[in-house]
Coordinates of C-alpha atoms and ligand atoms in Angstrom, one line a residue:
M1 CA 65.5 53.0 -44.4
A2 CA 64.6 54.9 -41.8
I3 CA 65.2 58.3 -42.0
A4 CA 68.4 58.8 -39.4
K5 CA 67.1 60.5 -35.8
K6 CA 69.3 64.2 -35.9
I7 CA 72.4 63.5 -34.1
R8 CA 71.3 66.5 -31.2
K9 CA 73.2 65.6 -27.9
A10 CA 77.0 64.8 -27.0
V11 CA 78.9 63.8 -24.0
F12 CA 82.1 64.8 -22.8
P13 CA 83.7 62.6 -20.4
V14 CA 85.6 64.5 -17.9
A15 CA 86.0 62.8 -15.2
G16 CA 88.6 60.7 -15.4
L17 CA 91.4 60.8 -12.7
G18 CA 94.4 62.1 -15.4
T19 CA 97.3 60.1 -13.9
R20 CA 99.0 60.0 -17.3
F21 CA 99.8 63.8 -16.8
L22 CA 100.7 63.7 -12.8
P23 CA 102.0 66.3 -10.9
A24 CA 100.1 68.7 -13.4
T25 CA 96.5 67.0 -13.4
K26 CA 96.7 67.2 -9.1
A27 CA 95.0 70.3 -9.4
V28 CA 94.1 71.4 -13.0
P29 CA 91.9 68.9 -15.2
K30 CA 93.7 67.5 -18.4
E31 CA 90.4 69.3 -20.5
M32 CA 91.7 72.6 -19.0
L33 CA 95.4 72.7 -20.0
T34 CA 95.8 74.5 -23.2
V35 CA 97.1 74.2 -26.5
V36 CA 98.6 77.9 -27.6
D37 CA 95.9 79.4 -26.0
K38 CA 93.1 77.5 -25.5
P39 CA 91.7 75.0 -23.3
V40 CA 91.4 71.4 -24.5
I41 CA 88.0 71.3 -24.0
Q42 CA 87.5 74.0 -25.8
Y43 CA 88.6 72.4 -29.5
V44 CA 86.3 69.7 -28.8
V45 CA 83.3 71.5 -27.8
D46 CA 84.3 73.6 -31.4
E47 CA 84.4 70.7 -33.2
A48 CA 80.6 69.4 -31.4
I49 CA 79.5 73.0 -32.7
E50 CA 80.9 72.0 -36.3
A51 CA 78.7 69.1 -36.7
G52 CA 75.5 70.8 -35.4
I53 CA 75.3 69.3 -31.9
E54 CA 72.5 71.8 -30.1
H55 CA 73.3 69.9 -26.4
F56 CA 76.3 69.8 -24.9
V57 CA 76.7 67.2 -21.5
F58 CA 79.9 67.1 -19.4
V59 CA 80.1 63.9 -17.3
T60 CA 82.9 65.7 -14.3
G61 CA 84.1 64.5 -11.3
R62 CA 85.9 65.9 -8.1
G63 CA 88.2 69.0 -8.9
K64 CA 85.8 69.1 -12.4
G65 CA 84.2 72.7 -11.4
I66 CA 86.3 74.7 -13.1
I67 CA 84.9 73.1 -16.6
E68 CA 81.9 74.1 -15.6
D69 CA 82.6 77.9 -14.7
Y70 CA 84.5 78.1 -17.6
F71 CA 81.2 77.5 -19.8
D72 CA 79.6 80.7 -17.3
I73 CA 80.1 83.8 -17.8
Q74 CA 82.8 85.5 -16.1
F75 CA 81.4 88.5 -14.2
E76 CA 83.8 90.5 -12.8
L77 CA 86.1 90.1 -15.7
E78 CA 83.8 90.7 -18.1
A79 CA 82.5 94.5 -16.4
T80 CA 86.3 94.8 -15.8
L81 CA 86.5 94.5 -19.6
R82 CA 83.7 96.5 -20.5
E83 CA 85.0 99.4 -18.4
R84 CA 88.2 99.4 -20.6
G85 CA 87.1 99.0 -23.6
K86 CA 88.6 96.3 -24.4
T87 CA 85.7 94.7 -27.2
A88 CA 88.4 92.3 -28.9
E89 CA 88.4 90.6 -25.7
L90 CA 85.5 90.6 -24.9
K91 CA 84.3 89.3 -28.4
I92 CA 86.4 86.3 -27.5
L93 CA 84.8 85.4 -23.8
D94 CA 81.3 85.7 -25.5
G95 CA 82.2 83.4 -28.2
I96 CA 82.5 80.4 -26.4
L97 CA 79.6 80.5 -24.3
P98 CA 76.7 78.1 -25.1
A99 CA 73.3 79.2 -25.1
A100 CA 71.3 79.6 -22.0
G101 CA 70.6 76.2 -21.3
T102 CA 72.2 73.7 -23.9
A103 CA 74.8 72.5 -21.8
S104 CA 74.6 70.6 -18.3
F105 CA 76.8 68.9 -16.2
T106 CA 75.6 65.6 -14.7
R107 CA 78.4 64.1 -11.8
Q108 CA 80.1 60.2 -11.7
Q109 CA 81.1 60.0 -8.1
A110 CA 83.4 57.7 -8.9
P111 CA 85.9 57.5 -11.4
L112 CA 84.4 53.9 -12.5
G113 CA 85.9 54.2 -16.0
L114 CA 84.6 55.4 -19.3
G115 CA 81.9 53.1 -19.6
H116 CA 80.2 54.4 -16.4
A117 CA 80.9 58.1 -17.1
V118 CA 78.6 57.7 -20.5
W119 CA 76.0 55.7 -18.5
C120 CA 75.9 58.7 -16.6
A121 CA 74.5 60.9 -18.8
R122 CA 71.2 58.5 -19.9
D123 CA 68.8 61.0 -18.1
I124 CA 70.1 63.8 -19.8
V125 CA 70.9 62.1 -23.1
G126 CA 67.5 59.9 -23.1
D127 CA 66.0 57.8 -25.8
E128 CA 67.5 59.0 -29.3
P129 CA 71.9 58.9 -30.1
F130 CA 74.2 60.7 -29.2
A131 CA 77.5 61.2 -29.7
V132 CA 80.5 61.1 -27.5
L133 CA 83.4 63.1 -27.9
L134 CA 86.5 61.8 -25.6
P135 CA 87.9 65.5 -25.0
D136 CA 91.6 64.8 -24.3
M137 CA 91.5 63.6 -27.8
I138 CA 91.7 66.5 -30.2
M139 CA 92.0 66.9 -34.3
R140 CA 93.1 68.4 -36.9
G141 CA 92.5 68.3 -40.2
E142 CA 90.2 70.2 -42.7
Q143 CA 87.1 68.8 -41.4
G144 CA 86.1 68.4 -38.0
C145 CA 85.9 64.6 -37.3
L146 CA 82.5 64.7 -35.8
A147 CA 81.4 66.6 -38.7
G148 CA 82.6 63.8 -41.2
M149 CA 80.9 61.3 -39.0
V150 CA 77.2 62.8 -39.0
E151 CA 77.3 62.9 -42.8
L152 CA 78.3 58.9 -42.5
Y153 CA 75.3 58.8 -40.0
A154 CA 73.1 60.4 -42.3
K155 CA 73.0 57.7 -44.9
S156 CA 74.4 54.4 -42.7
G157 CA 72.2 55.0 -40.2
G158 CA 72.8 53.3 -36.5
N159 CA 76.2 53.3 -34.7
V160 CA 79.3 55.2 -36.3
I161 CA 82.5 55.1 -34.7
A162 CA 86.0 57.0 -36.2
V163 CA 88.8 55.2 -36.9
E164 CA 92.3 56.7 -38.6
E165 CA 95.4 54.3 -39.5
C166 CA 98.0 53.6 -36.4
D167 CA 101.5 52.4 -37.1
P168 CA 101.0 48.2 -37.6
E169 CA 103.3 47.3 -35.3
L170 CA 101.1 49.6 -32.4
T171 CA 97.5 47.7 -33.0
H172 CA 98.1 46.2 -29.5
K173 CA 97.9 49.4 -27.8
Y174 CA 94.1 50.5 -29.5
G175 CA 90.9 49.4 -29.9
I176 CA 91.4 47.9 -33.9
V177 CA 87.9 47.3 -36.5
G178 CA 88.1 45.3 -38.9
V179 CA 86.5 47.1 -42.0
G180 CA 83.6 45.5 -45.1
E181 CA 82.2 47.1 -47.5
K182 CA 81.0 50.5 -48.6
V183 CA 78.5 53.1 -47.6
G184 CA 78.6 56.5 -47.6
N185 CA 81.8 58.2 -46.7
G186 CA 82.5 54.7 -44.7
F187 CA 82.8 51.4 -44.1
K188 CA 80.9 48.8 -42.5
V189 CA 82.6 47.4 -38.9
T190 CA 83.0 44.0 -39.8
E191 CA 85.1 43.4 -36.7
M192 CA 86.3 45.6 -33.2
V193 CA 89.0 44.0 -30.9
E194 CA 90.7 46.0 -28.0
K195 CA 93.9 45.3 -27.8
P196 CA 94.9 42.8 -30.2
A197 CA 98.0 40.9 -29.3
K198 CA 100.6 41.0 -31.8
G199 CA 100.0 40.1 -35.3
T200 CA 96.4 38.8 -34.8
A201 CA 95.0 42.6 -35.6
P202 CA 92.6 42.9 -38.5
S203 CA 93.5 46.3 -40.0
N204 CA 95.4 49.0 -38.3
L205 CA 92.4 51.3 -37.7
Y206 CA 92.4 52.6 -34.5
I207 CA 89.3 54.0 -32.5
N208 CA 90.3 57.2 -32.4
G209 CA 87.8 59.0 -29.3
R210 CA 84.8 59.8 -31.2
Y211 CA 81.9 57.8 -31.2
I212 CA 77.7 57.9 -32.8
L213 CA 76.2 55.3 -30.4
Q214 CA 72.2 54.1 -30.3
P215 CA 70.3 55.1 -27.1
E216 CA 70.3 50.9 -26.5
I217 CA 74.0 51.2 -25.7
F218 CA 72.8 52.6 -22.0
D219 CA 70.4 49.5 -20.8
I220 CA 73.7 47.4 -21.9
L221 CA 76.1 49.6 -19.7
E222 CA 73.5 49.5 -16.8
T223 CA 74.7 45.4 -16.3
Q224 CA 77.8 46.3 -18.3
E225 CA 80.9 44.2 -15.3
R226 CA 83.9 45.7 -14.6
G227 CA 87.1 44.6 -17.8
A228 CA 90.5 45.9 -18.6
G229 CA 92.2 47.8 -15.6
N230 CA 88.9 47.1 -13.0
E231 CA 87.1 49.9 -15.5
I232 CA 83.3 50.1 -17.3
Q233 CA 84.9 49.6 -20.9
L234 CA 82.1 51.5 -23.6
T235 CA 84.0 49.2 -26.1
D236 CA 83.4 45.7 -24.2
A237 CA 79.1 47.8 -24.0
M238 CA 80.0 48.3 -28.2
L239 CA 80.8 44.9 -28.6
T240 CA 77.8 43.5 -27.0
L241 CA 75.7 46.0 -28.9
A242 CA 77.2 45.0 -32.3
K243 CA 75.7 41.5 -31.8
R244 CA 72.0 43.7 -32.7
Q245 CA 73.0 46.5 -34.5
D246 CA 74.9 48.2 -37.6
F247 CA 78.4 49.9 -37.0
A248 CA 79.8 51.6 -39.3
A249 CA 83.7 53.2 -39.8
F250 CA 84.4 57.0 -40.8
P251 CA 87.9 57.1 -41.8
F252 CA 89.2 60.3 -40.6
A253 CA 91.8 62.1 -42.8
G254 CA 93.2 64.4 -40.1
K255 CA 95.6 64.0 -37.3
T256 CA 94.4 62.8 -33.3
Y257 CA 96.5 64.1 -30.6
D258 CA 95.7 62.7 -27.5
T259 CA 96.3 65.6 -24.8
G260 CA 96.0 63.1 -22.0
A261 CA 99.5 61.7 -23.0
K262 CA 103.0 64.1 -22.0
D263 CA 103.5 63.7 -25.6
G264 CA 101.0 64.2 -27.3
F265 CA 100.4 67.5 -25.4
I266 CA 103.1 68.4 -26.5
L267 CA 103.2 67.8 -30.1
A268 CA 98.9 69.1 -29.9
N269 CA 100.5 72.5 -29.0
L270 CA 103.6 72.6 -31.4
A271 CA 100.8 72.2 -34.4
F272 CA 98.4 74.2 -33.1
A273 CA 100.9 76.9 -33.0
L274 CA 102.4 76.1 -36.2
E275 CA 98.5 77.1 -38.0
R276 CA 98.9 80.2 -36.0
A277 CA 100.1 83.3 -38.4
D278 CA 100.6 85.3 -34.9
I279 CA 103.0 82.4 -34.1
R280 CA 104.1 80.2 -36.4
P281 CA 107.2 82.8 -37.7
M282 CA 108.8 82.8 -34.0
V283 CA 107.8 79.4 -32.9
E284 CA 109.2 77.7 -36.6
A285 CA 112.4 79.5 -36.1
Q286 CA 113.2 78.2 -32.6
I287 CA 112.3 75.1 -33.3
K288 CA 114.4 74.8 -36.6
E289 CA 117.0 76.1 -34.0
L290 CA 116.5 73.9 -30.5
V291 CA 116.5 71.1 -33.4
G292 CA 119.6 72.2 -35.0
K293 CA 121.5 72.5 -31.7
L294 CA 120.3 69.0 -30.3
Ligands
LIG1 P1 91.1 58.1 -20.1 O1 91.8 56.5 -19.6 O2 92.3 58.3 -21.4 O3 91.2 58.9 -19.1 O4 89.8 58.2 -20.5 P2 92.0 58.7 -17.3 O5 91.4 57.5 -17.0 O6 91.6 60.5 -16.8 O7 93.2 58.9 -17.7 P3 94.8 58.3 -17.3 O8 94.8 57.0 -18.0 O9 94.5 58.0 -15.9 O10 96.1 59.2 -17.2 C1 89.3 58.7 -21.9 C2 88.5 58.7 -21.2 O11 87.0 58.7 -20.1 C3 87.2 59.9 -19.3 C4 88.2 60.5 -19.3 O12 88.1 62.1 -18.3 C5 89.0 60.7 -20.4 O13 88.3 61.9 -21.1 N1 87.0 59.0 -17.9 C6 87.6 57.8 -17.7 C7 85.5 59.7 -16.8 O14 84.9 60.3 -17.1 N2 85.6 58.7 -16.3 C8 86.6 57.8 -15.8 O15 86.2 56.7 -14.9 C9 87.4 57.0 -16.2

């Protein structure tokens, strides 16, 4: 088998409207809502860095300019911190800055769907395999989800999607895969179904928002018709690609939080707060007290 090309670029589609999180998302992009003390997008970029990603491609939209500002220097703030000798705070800011020339921003003028957002990155990605990370899905686990996928990709080549077990009663809400023989730290995908009717799902493994895709997906997306929700869907294009190329599934051992939904956002805050030694004791005690009172 030919040696798989390194995954250097990752696409972050951040152009969605975030209607599930109104009214907050009327003025603040959902990717900038904070989980403990970092915006959601930072968790996802950190996951990409851990996986060896070298170029970060953000597909933004109207009202999302604050994301571009977040990944830039904030001159006045930094000058003031320097003046006041706040070195710890300066270090935090320095740590989030992508190296010059490693972040690109392109615009999806209308929210026509995830597939269309990914397609908007075609010129920046070019003719090489790339990762897609849904920025509202953040993950907790020993090893980052994308890092595990990159390991699998080195063995499998082709396309890789991350999957996670869900409640078998809820498979009709997700993209579900059927898996076959083992390959590397994952499995070959035998089937992919978007929101299968109750009782027809091939497994309870749902696609959790991380993809490694071959560039041929862009040609398919170019002519992809609108699907569910009248949007251009990435899953529809992947189903076409799967007829021509292999897909492997990486079973992520950690847990994914959908921070684009209110309950997922609250749970993410609790879970990540409980991982932090500086605030855990207080948060844990307060949760126990609140639960005791309810
Ligand atoms: P979602 O369906 O979760 O995002 O899309 P949304 O449309 O913003 O959310 P709701 O349903 O209205 O609350 C998954 C990802 O795809 C991006 C979103 O930003 C999100 O990260 N997306 C979606 C785009 O970039 N463009 C689109 O046209 C649609």
